Tab-separated table of C-alpha atoms and ligand atoms in Angstrom:
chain	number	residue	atom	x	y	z
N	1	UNK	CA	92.852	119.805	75.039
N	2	UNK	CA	94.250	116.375	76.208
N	3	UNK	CA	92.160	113.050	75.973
N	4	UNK	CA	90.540	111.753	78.715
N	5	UNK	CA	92.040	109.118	80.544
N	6	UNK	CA	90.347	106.000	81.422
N	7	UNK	CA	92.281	104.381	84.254
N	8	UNK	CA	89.748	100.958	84.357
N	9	UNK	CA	90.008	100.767	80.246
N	10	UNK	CA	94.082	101.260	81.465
N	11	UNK	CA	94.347	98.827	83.818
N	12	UNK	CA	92.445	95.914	82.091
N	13	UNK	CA	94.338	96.499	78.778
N	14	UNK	CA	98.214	96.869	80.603
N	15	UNK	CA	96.866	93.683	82.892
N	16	UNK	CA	96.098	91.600	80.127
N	17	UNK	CA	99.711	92.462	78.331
N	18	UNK	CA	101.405	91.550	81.605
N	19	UNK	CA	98.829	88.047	81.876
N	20	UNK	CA	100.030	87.288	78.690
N	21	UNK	CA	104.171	87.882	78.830
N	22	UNK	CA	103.819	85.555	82.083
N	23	UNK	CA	102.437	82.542	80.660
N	24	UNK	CA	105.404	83.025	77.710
N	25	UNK	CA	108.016	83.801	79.801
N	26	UNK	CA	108.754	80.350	81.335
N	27	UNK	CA	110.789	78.203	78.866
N	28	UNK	CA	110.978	74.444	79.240
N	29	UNK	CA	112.314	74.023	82.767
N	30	UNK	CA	113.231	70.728	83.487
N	31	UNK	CA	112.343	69.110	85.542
N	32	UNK	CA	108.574	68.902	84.569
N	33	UNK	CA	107.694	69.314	88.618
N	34	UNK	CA	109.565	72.579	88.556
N	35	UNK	CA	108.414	74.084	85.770
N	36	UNK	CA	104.736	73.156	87.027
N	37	UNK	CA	105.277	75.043	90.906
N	38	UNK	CA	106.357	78.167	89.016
N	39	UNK	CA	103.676	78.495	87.168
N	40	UNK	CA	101.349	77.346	89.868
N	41	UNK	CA	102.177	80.578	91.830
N	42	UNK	CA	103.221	82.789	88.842
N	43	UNK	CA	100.117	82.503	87.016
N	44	UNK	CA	97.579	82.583	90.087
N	45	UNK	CA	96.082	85.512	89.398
N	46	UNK	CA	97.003	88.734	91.561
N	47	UNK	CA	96.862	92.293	90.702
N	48	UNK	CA	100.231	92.441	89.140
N	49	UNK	CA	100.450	96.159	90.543
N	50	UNK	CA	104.321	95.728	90.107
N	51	UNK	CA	104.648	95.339	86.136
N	52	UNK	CA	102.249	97.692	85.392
N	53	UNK	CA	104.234	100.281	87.643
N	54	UNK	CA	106.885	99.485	85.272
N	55	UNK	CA	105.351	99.698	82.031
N	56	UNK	CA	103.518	102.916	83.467
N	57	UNK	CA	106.864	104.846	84.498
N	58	UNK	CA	109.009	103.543	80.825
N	59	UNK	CA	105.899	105.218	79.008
N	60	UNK	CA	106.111	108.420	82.027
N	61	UNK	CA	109.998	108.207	81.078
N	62	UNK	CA	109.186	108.687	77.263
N	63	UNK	CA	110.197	104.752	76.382
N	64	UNK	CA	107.967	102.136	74.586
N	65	UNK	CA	105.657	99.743	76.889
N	66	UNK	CA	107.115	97.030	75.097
N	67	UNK	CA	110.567	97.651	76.044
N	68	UNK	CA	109.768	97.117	79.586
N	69	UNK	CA	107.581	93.858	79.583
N	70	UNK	CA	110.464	91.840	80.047
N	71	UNK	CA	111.877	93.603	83.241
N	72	UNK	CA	108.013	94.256	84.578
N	73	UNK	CA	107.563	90.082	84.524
N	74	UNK	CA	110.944	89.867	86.363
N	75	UNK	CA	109.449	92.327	88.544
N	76	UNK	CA	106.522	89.842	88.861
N	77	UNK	CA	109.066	87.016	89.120
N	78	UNK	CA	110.363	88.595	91.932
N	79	UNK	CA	107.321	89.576	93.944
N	80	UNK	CA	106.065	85.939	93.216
N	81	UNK	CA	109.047	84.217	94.637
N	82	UNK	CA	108.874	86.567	97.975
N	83	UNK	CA	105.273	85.297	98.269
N	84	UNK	CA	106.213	81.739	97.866
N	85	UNK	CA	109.564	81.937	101.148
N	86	UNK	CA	107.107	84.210	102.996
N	87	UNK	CA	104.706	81.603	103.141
N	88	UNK	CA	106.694	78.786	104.095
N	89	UNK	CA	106.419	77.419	107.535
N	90	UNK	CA	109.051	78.712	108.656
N	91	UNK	CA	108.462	82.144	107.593
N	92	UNK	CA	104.777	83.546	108.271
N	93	UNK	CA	102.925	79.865	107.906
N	94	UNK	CA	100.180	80.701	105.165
N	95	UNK	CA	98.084	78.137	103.498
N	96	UNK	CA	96.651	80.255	101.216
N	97	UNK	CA	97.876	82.725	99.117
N	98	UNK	CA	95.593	84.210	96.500
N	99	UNK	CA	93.090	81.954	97.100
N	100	UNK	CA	94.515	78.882	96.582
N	101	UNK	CA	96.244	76.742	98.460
N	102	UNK	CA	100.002	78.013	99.235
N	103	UNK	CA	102.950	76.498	97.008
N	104	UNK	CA	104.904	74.069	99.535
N	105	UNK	CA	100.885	73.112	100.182
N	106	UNK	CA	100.727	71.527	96.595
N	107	UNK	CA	104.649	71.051	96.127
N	108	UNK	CA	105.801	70.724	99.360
N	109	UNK	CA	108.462	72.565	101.088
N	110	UNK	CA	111.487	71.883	99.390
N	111	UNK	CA	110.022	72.344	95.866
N	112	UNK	CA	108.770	75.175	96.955
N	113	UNK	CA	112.011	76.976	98.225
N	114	UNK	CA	113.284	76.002	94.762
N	115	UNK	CA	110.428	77.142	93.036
N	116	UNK	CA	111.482	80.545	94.494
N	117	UNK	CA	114.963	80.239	93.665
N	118	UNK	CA	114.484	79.465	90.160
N	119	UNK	CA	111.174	82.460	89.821
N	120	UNK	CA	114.792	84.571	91.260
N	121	UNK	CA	117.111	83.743	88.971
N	122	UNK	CA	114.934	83.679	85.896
N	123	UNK	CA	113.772	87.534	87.185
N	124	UNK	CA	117.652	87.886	86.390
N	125	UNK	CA	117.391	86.210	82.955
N	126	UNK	CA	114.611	88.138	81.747
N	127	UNK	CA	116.418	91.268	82.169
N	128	UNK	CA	119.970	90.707	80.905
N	129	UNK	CA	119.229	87.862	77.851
N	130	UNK	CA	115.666	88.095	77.079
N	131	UNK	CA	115.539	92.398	76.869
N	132	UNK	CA	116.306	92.591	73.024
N	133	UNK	CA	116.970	96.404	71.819
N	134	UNK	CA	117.442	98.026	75.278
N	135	UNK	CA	120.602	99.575	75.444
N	136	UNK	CA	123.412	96.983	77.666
N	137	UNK	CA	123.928	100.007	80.044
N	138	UNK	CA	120.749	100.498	80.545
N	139	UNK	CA	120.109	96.812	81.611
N	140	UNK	CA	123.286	96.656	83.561
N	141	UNK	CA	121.434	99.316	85.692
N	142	UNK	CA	118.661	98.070	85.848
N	143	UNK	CA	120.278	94.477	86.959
N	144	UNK	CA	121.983	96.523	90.185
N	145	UNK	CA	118.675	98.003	91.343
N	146	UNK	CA	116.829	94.192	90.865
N	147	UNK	CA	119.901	93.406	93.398
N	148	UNK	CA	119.961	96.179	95.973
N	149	UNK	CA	116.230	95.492	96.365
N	150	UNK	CA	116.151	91.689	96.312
N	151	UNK	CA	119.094	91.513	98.316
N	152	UNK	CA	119.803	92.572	102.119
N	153	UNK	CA	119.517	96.083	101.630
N	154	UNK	CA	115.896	95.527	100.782
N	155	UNK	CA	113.611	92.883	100.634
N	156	UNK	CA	115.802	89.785	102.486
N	157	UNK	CA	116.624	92.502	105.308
N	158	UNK	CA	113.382	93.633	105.774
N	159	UNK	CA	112.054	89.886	105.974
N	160	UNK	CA	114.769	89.710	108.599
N	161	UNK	CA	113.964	92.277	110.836
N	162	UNK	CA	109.841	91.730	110.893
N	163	UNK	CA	110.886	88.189	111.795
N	164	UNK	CA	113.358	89.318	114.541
N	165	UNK	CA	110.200	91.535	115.764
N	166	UNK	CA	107.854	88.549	116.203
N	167	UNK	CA	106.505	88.594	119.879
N	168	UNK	CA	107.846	91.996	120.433
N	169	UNK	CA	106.167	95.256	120.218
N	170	UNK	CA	107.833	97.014	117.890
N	171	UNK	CA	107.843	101.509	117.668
N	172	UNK	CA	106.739	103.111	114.775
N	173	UNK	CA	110.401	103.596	113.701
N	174	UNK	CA	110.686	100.009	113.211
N	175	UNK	CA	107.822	99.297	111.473
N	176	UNK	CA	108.640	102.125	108.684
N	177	UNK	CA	111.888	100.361	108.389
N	178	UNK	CA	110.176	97.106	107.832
N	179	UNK	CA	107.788	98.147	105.560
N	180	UNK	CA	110.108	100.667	103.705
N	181	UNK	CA	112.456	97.192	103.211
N	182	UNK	CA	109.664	94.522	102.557
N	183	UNK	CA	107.563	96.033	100.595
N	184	UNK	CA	108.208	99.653	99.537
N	185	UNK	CA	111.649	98.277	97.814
N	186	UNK	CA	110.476	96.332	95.418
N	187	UNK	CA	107.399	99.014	94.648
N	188	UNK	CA	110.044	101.483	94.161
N	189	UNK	CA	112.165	99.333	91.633
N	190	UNK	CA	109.164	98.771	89.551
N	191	UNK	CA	109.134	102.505	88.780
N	192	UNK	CA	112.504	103.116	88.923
N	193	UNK	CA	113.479	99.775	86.104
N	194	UNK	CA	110.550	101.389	84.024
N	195	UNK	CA	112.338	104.959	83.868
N	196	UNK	CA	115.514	103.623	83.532
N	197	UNK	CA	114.576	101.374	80.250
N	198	UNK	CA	112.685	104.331	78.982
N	199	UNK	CA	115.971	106.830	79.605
N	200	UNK	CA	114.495	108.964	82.205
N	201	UNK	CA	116.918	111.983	83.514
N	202	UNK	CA	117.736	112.383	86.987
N	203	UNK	CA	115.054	115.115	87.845
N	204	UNK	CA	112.759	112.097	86.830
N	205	UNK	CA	114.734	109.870	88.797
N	206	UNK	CA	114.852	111.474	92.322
N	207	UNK	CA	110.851	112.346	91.592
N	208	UNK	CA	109.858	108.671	90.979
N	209	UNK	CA	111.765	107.661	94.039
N	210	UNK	CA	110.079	110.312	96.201
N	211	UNK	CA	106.738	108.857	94.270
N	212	UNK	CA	107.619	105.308	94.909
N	213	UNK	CA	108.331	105.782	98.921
N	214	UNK	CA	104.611	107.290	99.546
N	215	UNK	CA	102.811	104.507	97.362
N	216	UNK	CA	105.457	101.800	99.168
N	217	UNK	CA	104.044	103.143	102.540
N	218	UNK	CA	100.955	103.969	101.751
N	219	UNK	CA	101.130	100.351	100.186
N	220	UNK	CA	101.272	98.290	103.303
N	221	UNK	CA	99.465	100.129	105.835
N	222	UNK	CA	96.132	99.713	103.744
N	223	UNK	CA	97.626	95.713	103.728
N	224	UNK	CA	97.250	96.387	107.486
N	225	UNK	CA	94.198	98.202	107.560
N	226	UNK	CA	92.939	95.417	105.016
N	227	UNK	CA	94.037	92.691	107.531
N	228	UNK	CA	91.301	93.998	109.986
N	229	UNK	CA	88.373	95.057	108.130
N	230	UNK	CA	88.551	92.878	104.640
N	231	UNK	CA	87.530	88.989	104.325
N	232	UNK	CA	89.607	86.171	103.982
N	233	UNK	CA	87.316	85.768	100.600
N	234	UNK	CA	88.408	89.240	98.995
N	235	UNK	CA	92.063	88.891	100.344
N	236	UNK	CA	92.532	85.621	98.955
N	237	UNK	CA	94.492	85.237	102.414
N	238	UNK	CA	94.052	84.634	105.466
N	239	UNK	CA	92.089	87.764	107.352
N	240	UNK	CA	92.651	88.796	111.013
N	241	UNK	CA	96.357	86.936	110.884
N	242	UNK	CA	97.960	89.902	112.145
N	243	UNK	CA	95.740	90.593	115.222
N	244	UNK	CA	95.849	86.722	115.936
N	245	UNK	CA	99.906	86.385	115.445
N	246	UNK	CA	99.593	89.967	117.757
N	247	UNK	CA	101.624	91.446	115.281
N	248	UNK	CA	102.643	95.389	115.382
N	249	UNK	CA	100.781	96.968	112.364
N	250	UNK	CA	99.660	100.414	111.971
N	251	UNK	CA	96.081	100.208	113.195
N	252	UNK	CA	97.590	98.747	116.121
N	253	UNK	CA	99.994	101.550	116.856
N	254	UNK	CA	97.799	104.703	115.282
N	255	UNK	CA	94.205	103.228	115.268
N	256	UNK	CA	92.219	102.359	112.254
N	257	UNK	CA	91.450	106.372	111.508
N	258	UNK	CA	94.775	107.575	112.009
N	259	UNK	CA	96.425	104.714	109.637
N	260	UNK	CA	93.432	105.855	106.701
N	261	UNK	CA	94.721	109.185	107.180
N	262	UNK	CA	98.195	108.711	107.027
N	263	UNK	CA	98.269	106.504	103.845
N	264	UNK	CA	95.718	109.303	102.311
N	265	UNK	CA	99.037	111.864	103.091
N	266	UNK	CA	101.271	109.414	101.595
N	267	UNK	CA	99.793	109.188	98.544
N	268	UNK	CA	98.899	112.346	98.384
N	269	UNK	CA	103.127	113.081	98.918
N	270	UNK	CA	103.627	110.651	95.824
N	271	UNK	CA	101.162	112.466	93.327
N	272	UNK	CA	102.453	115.785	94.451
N	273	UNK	CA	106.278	114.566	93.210
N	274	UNK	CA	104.904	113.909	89.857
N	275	UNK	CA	102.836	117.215	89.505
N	276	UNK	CA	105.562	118.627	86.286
N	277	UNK	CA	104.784	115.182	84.319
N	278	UNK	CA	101.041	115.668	85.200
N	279	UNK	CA	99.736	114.675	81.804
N	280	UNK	CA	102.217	112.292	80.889
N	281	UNK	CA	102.235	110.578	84.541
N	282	UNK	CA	98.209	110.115	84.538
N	283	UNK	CA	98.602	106.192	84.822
N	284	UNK	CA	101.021	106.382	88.083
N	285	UNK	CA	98.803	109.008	89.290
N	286	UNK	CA	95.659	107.358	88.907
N	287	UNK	CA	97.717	104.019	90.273
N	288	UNK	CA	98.349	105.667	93.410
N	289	UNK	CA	95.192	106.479	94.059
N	290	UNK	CA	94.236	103.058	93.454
N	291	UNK	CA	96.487	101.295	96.047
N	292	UNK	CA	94.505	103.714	98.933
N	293	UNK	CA	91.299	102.672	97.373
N	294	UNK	CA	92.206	98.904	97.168
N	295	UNK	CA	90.133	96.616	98.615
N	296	UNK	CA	92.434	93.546	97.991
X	1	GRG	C1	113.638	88.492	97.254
X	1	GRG	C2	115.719	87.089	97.632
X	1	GRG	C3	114.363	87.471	98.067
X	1	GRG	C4	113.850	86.859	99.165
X	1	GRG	C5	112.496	87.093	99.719
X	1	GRG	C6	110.401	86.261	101.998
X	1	GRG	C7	111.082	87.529	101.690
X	1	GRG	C8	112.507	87.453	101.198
X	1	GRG	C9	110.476	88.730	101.806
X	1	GRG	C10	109.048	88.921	102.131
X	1	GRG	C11	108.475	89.993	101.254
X	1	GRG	C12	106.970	90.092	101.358
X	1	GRG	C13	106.171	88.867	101.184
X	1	GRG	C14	106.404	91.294	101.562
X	1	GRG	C15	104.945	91.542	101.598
X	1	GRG	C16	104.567	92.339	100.389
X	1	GRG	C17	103.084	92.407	100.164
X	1	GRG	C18	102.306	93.460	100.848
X	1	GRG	C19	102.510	91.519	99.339
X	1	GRG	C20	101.136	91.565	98.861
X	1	GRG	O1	101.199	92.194	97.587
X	1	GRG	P1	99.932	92.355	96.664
X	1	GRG	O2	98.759	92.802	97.493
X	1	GRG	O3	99.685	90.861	96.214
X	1	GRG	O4	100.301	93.213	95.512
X	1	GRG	P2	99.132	90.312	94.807
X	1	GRG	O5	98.725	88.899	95.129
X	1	GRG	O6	97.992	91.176	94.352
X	1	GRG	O7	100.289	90.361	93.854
């Protein structure tokens, strides 16, 4: 018989790992200013969903945790530094971003678009220099994914496109492609990084990518559904922005219901890919579930 698996003793243990590789893993950036609007958004709290995907799908993969945590805070580098350009004025115009004031708030703009840039290229870092005693091919990998997903085939082309669709009613089409790009990218290279440290095979491969496109979907359209029904409190954003900026989102196009149901499917499409690994994939399993429970 198998051990029980306690997803909240999980989560709190893997979160605190992750906490505690991001306050290490900035070195003495100079100048003093930088250094301090990094950490200002990188250590603000957040679920940190994306590392633990990570560390989850190395350990899924049959790899160590530990062999991951440098690619799951690049991960976190990554995500961070999205945040920070998304918020800018020029972008979406947030002022807060997990509950505290937004970066170019405190920093203002221009250290904040550098503040990004550096979170980027130190992502970079912590995968190719600071990975000791994961195999050089598996990094180089694991370098081209960071870039296909970062890049315009992923999270700079999605930005581009939901900014292109401001004002406009977008189709249901668009918005997949959107969200697939924003969002589900970077979601997907958390578990894909992970199995690729940890040596997965392709069979693993092709089922973590099947895996990461329901949780990516399922991902946002509970952002959407969270948009309308959660508090700007909870969110540590600013509620109701969509329905204010009349912005297409999935309650808009399919109704409050409808979206519920659909990210339900999704993530039910995700847990199904992993069904062979069942025991061994209990974290991403129980993760899924968790992002169509969220509340935040
Ligand atoms: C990566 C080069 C590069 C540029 C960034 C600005 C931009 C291009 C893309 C925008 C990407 C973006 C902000 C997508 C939204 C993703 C999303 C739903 C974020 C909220 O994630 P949570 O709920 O947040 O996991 P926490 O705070 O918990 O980490």
């Amino acid at each position: 018989m198998t051990a029980e698996f306690d997803f909240k003793t999980y989560l709190g243990k893997t979160k605190a790992t992750v906490e505690a590789a991001l306050d290490g893993s900035l070195g003495p950036e100079h100048p003093e200013s930088l250094r301090e609007a990094m950490r200002y958004s990188l250590l603000a709290g957040g679920k940190r969903l994306r590392p633990i995907l990570c560390l989850a799908a190395c350990e899924l993969a049959g790899g160590e945790a530990k062999q991951a945590l440098p690619t799951a805070v690049a991960l976190e580098m990554i995500h961070t530094m999205s945040l920070i350009h998304d918020d800018l004025p020029t972008m979406d115009d947030d002022d807060v971003r997990r509950g505290r004031p937004t970066n170019h708030k405190v920093y203002g703009e221009a250290v904040a678009i550098l503040a990004g840039d550096a979170l980027l290229t130190r992502a970079f870092e912590m995968v190719s220099l600071r990975s000791p005693g994961v195999p050089a091919e598996r990094l180089l990998k694991v370098v081209g994914e960071l870039s296909l997903v970062a890049g315009a085939p992923g999270l700079v082309g999605g930005q581009v496109v939901d900014l292109e669709s401001e004002g406009k009613q977008v189709d249901l089409d668009t918005l997949e492609y959107i969200h697939l790009h924003k969002t589900g990218a970077l979601l997907g290279a958390c578990v894909i990084t992970g199995a690729l440290i940890g040596d997965a095979d392709d069979t693993l491969i092709a089922a973590l990518r099947t895996y990461a496109r329901g949780i990516g979907l399922a991902f946002q359209i509970i952002d959407d559904i969270l948009d309308v029904t959660g508090s700007s409190d909870v969110l540590g954003k600013t509620a109701g922005k969509d329905l204010i900026s009349d912005k297409t989102t999935y309650p808009k196009l399919l109704g409050l219901e409808e979206s519920r149901k659909r990210a339900i499917d999704l993530v039910q499409e995700a847990k199904t890919a992993l069904q062979p690994w069942s025991t061994r994939a209990r974290p991403l399993l129980a993760l899924a579930d968790f992002i169509a429970s969220r509340d935040r």
